[in-house]
C-alpha positions as a printed NumPy array, in Angstrom:
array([[ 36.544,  31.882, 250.52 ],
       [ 33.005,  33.619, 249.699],
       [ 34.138,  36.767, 246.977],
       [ 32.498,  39.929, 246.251],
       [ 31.67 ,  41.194, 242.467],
       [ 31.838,  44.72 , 241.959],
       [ 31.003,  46.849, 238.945],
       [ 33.586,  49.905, 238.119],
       [ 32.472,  51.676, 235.086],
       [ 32.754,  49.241, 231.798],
       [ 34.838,  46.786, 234.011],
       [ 33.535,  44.282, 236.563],
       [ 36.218,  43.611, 239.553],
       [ 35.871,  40.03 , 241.514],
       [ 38.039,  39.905, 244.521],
       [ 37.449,  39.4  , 248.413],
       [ 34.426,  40.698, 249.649],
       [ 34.194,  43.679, 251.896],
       [ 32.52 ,  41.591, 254.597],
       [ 35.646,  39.15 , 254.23 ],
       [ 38.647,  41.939, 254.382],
       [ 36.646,  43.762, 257.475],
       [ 36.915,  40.228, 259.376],
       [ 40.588,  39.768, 258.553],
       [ 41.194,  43.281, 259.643],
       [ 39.308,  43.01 , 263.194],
       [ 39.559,  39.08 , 263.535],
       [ 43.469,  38.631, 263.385],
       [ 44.363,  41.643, 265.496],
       [ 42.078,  40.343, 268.132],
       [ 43.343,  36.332, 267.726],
       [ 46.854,  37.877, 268.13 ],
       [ 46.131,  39.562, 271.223],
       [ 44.656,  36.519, 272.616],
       [ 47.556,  34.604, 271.398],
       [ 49.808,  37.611, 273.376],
       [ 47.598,  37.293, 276.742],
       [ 47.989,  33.216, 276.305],
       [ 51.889,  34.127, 275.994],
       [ 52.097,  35.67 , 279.047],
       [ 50.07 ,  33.539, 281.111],
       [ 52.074,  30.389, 279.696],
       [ 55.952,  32.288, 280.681],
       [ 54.046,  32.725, 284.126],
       [ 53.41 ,  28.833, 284.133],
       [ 56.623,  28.259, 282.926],
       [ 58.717,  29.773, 285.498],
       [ 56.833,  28.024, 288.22 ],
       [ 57.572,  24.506, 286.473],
       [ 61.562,  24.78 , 286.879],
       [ 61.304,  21.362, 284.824],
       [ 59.858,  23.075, 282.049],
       [ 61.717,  24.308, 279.221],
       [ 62.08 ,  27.725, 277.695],
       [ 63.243,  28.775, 281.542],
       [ 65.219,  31.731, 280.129],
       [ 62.616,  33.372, 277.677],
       [ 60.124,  32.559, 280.173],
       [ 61.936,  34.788, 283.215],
       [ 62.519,  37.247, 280.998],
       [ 59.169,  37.819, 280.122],
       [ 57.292,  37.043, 283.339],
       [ 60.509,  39.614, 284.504],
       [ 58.438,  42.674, 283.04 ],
       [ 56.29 ,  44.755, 285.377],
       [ 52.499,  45.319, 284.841],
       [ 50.636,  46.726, 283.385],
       [ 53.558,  47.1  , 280.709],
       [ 53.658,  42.818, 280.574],
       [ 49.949,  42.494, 279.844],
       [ 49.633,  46.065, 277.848],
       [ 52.795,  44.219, 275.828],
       [ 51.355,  41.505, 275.47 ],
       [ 48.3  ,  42.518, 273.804],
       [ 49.66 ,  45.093, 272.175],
       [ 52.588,  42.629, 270.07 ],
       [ 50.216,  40.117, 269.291],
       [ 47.423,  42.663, 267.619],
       [ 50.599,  44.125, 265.39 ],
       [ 51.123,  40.492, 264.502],
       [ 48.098,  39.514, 263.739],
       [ 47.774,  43.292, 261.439],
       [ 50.615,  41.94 , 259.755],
       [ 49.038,  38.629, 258.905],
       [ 46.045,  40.086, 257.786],
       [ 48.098,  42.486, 255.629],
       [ 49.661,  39.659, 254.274],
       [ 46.545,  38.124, 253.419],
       [ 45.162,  40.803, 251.526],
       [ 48.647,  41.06 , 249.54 ],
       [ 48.383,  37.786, 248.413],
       [ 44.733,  38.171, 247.517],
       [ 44.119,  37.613, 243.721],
       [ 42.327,  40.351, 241.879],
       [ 40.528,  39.952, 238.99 ],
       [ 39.393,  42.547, 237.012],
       [ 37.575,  42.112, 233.471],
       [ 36.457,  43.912, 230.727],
       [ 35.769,  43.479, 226.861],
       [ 39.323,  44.377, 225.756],
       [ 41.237,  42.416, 228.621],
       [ 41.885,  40.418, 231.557],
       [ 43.822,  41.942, 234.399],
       [ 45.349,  39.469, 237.497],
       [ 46.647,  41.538, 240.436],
       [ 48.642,  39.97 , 243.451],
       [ 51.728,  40.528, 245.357],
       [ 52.051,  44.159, 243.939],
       [ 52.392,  42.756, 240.453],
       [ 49.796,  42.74 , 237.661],
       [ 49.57 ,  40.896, 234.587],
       [ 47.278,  42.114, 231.379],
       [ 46.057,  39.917, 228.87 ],
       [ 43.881,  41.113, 225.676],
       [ 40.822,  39.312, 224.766],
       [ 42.609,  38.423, 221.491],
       [ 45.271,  36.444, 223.517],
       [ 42.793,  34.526, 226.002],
       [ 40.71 ,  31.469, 224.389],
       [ 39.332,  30.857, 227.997],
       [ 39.405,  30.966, 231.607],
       [ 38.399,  28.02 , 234.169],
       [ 39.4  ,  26.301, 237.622],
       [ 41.815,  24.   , 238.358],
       [ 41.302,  23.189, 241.911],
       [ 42.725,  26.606, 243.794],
       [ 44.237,  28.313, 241.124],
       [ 42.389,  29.831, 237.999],
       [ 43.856,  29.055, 234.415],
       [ 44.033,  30.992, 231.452],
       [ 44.441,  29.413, 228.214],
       [ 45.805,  30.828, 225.113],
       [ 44.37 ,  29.608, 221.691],
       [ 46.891,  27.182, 221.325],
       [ 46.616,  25.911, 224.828],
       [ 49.779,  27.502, 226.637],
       [ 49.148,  28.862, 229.695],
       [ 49.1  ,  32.557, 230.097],
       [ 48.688,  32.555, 233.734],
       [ 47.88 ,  30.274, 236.661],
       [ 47.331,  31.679, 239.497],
       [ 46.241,  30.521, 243.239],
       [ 43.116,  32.042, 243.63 ],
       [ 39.753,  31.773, 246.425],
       [ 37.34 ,  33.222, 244.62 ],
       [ 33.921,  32.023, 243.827],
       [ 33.608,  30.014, 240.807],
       [ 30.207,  31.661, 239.913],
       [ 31.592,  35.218, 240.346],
       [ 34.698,  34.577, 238.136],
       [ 32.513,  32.811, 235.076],
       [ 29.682,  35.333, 235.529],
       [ 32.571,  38.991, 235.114],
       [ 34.485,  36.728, 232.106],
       [ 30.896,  35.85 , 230.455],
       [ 29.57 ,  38.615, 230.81 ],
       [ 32.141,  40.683, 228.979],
       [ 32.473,  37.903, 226.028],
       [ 35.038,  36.075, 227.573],
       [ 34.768,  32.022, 227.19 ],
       [ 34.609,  30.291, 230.69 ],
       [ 35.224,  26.486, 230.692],
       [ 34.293,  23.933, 233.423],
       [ 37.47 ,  22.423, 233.567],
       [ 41.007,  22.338, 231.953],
       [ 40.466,  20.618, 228.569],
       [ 44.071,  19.224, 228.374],
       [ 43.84 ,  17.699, 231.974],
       [ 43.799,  14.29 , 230.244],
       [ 47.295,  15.078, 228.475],
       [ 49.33 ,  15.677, 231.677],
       [ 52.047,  12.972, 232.685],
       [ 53.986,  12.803, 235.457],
       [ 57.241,  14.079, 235.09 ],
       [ 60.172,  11.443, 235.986],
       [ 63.643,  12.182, 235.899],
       [ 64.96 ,  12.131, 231.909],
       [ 61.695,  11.405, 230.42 ],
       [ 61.373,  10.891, 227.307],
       [ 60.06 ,  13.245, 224.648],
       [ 60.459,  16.48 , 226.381],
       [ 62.426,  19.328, 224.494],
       [ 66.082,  19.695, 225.231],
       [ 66.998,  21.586, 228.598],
       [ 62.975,  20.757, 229.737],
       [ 64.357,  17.715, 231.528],
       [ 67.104,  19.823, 233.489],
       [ 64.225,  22.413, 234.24 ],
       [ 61.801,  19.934, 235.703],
       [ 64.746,  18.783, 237.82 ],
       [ 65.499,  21.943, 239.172],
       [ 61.829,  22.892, 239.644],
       [ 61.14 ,  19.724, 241.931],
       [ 62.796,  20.88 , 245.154],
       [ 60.352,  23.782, 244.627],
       [ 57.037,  22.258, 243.9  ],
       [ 54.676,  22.406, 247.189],
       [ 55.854,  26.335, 248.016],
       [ 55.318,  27.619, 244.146],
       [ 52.81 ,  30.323, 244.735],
       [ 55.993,  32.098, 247.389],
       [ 58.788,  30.905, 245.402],
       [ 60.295,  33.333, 242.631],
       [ 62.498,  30.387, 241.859],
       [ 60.263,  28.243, 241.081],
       [ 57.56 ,  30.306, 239.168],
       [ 60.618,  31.759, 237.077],
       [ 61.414,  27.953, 235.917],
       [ 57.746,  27.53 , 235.313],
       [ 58.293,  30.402, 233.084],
       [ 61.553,  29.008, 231.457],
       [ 59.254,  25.385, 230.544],
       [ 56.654,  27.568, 229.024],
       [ 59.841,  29.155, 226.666],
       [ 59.657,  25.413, 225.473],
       [ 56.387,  24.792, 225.062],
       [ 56.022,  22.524, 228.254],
       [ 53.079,  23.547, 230.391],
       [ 53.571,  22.107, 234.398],
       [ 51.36 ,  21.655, 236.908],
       [ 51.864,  20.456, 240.742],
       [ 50.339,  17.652, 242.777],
       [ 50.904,  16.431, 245.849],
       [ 54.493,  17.372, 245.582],
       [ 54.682,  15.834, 242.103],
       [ 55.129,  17.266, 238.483],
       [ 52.877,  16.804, 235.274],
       [ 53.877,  18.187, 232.331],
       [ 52.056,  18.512, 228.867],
       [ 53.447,  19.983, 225.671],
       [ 51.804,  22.709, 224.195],
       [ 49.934,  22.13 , 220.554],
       [ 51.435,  23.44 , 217.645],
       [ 49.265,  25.483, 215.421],
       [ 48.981,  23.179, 212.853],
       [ 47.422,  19.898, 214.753]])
């Protein structure tokens, strides 16, 4: 998704462009009353098939009188398709940047790190990484902004951008009771798995993400499947 850079005082904000949000707002409303108009013309079909299935949802519906069936109609599938652009913009990632910190806003929550804490920022496929000095993750979040907008708002407030994850090379796939993990990392993993694939929704799962981190393990998810690195200690 194309992003927007915007400048706010000493702080430069990177998020969805305004062009981007105005389509969401107009285009869902307007594919969700086309979806409600295709609704109604398919319970019409429907009840004329008497092979077809769905024969009770279908009566029901083609049951209504017009206008209120086709005003319905429309009218149910533009709330729905409000709601999914609502939810759209919730989820959005916000990043806003300045000299003394790094703020990430989604889903109502946001999370402040100080330019002391933050070594560097960079990609990993959809979500962007930031990496504390000793190469713990402070954050990873799922995020469509453009790569060029994020490095230019964390450069350009003396923030180090990287190209890529530097430890990429030291994540293994995770296996039942592999070896060399701290105690209680194993039993973590394990109860992660049945989450991995629906992590960016799943409380659950980002809260055992959180618990790994506790222990110095650092996860990551792909194609359904678990790497895991250990965090440096200060000393190597």
């Amino acid at each position: 998704m194309v992003t927007g850079q915007a400048r706010r005082g000493a702080e430069t904000v990177v998020r969805d462009p305004a062009s981007a949000t105005l389509l969401a707002w107009a285009g869902f409303p307007l594919l969700g009353a086309g979806a409600g108009w295709l609704v109604r013309l398919l319970a019409e079909w429907v009840v004329s098939w008497p092979w077809a299935p769905f024969q009770g949802p279908a009566e029901l519906i083609a049951s209504l009188p017009e206008p209120a069936l086709t005003v319905g109609a429309l009218v149910v599938g533009a709330l729905a398709g409000i709601v999914v652009a609502g939810i759209g913009q919730w989820e959005s990632l916000v990043v806003t940047v300045d000299t003394e910190r790094i703020r990430l806003a989604r889903k109502g929550s946001t999370s402040e790190f100080t330019a002391g804490t933050v070594h560097a920022g960079c990609l990993d496929g959809k979500y962007l990484v930031l990496l504390g000095h000793d190469g713990a993750e402070l954050a990873r979040e799922p995020a469509g902004l453009d790569r060029e907008r994020l490095t230019g708002a964390l450069r350009e407030h003396g923030h180090q951008w990287l190209d890529e994850d530097p430890y990429l090379a030291e994540f293994r796939l995770w296996v039942p009771d592999t070896p060399g993990l701290p105690a209680g990392a194993n039993a973590l993993l394990a109860a992660r798995q049945k989450h991995v694939g629906k992590i960016d929704g799943d409380s659950s799962g980002r809260e055992l993400r959180d618990e790994l981190a506790k222990l110095g393990v650092v996860v990551r998810d792909r194609k359904k499947q678990q790497y895991w690195r250990l965090v440096r200690q200060a000393d190597s």
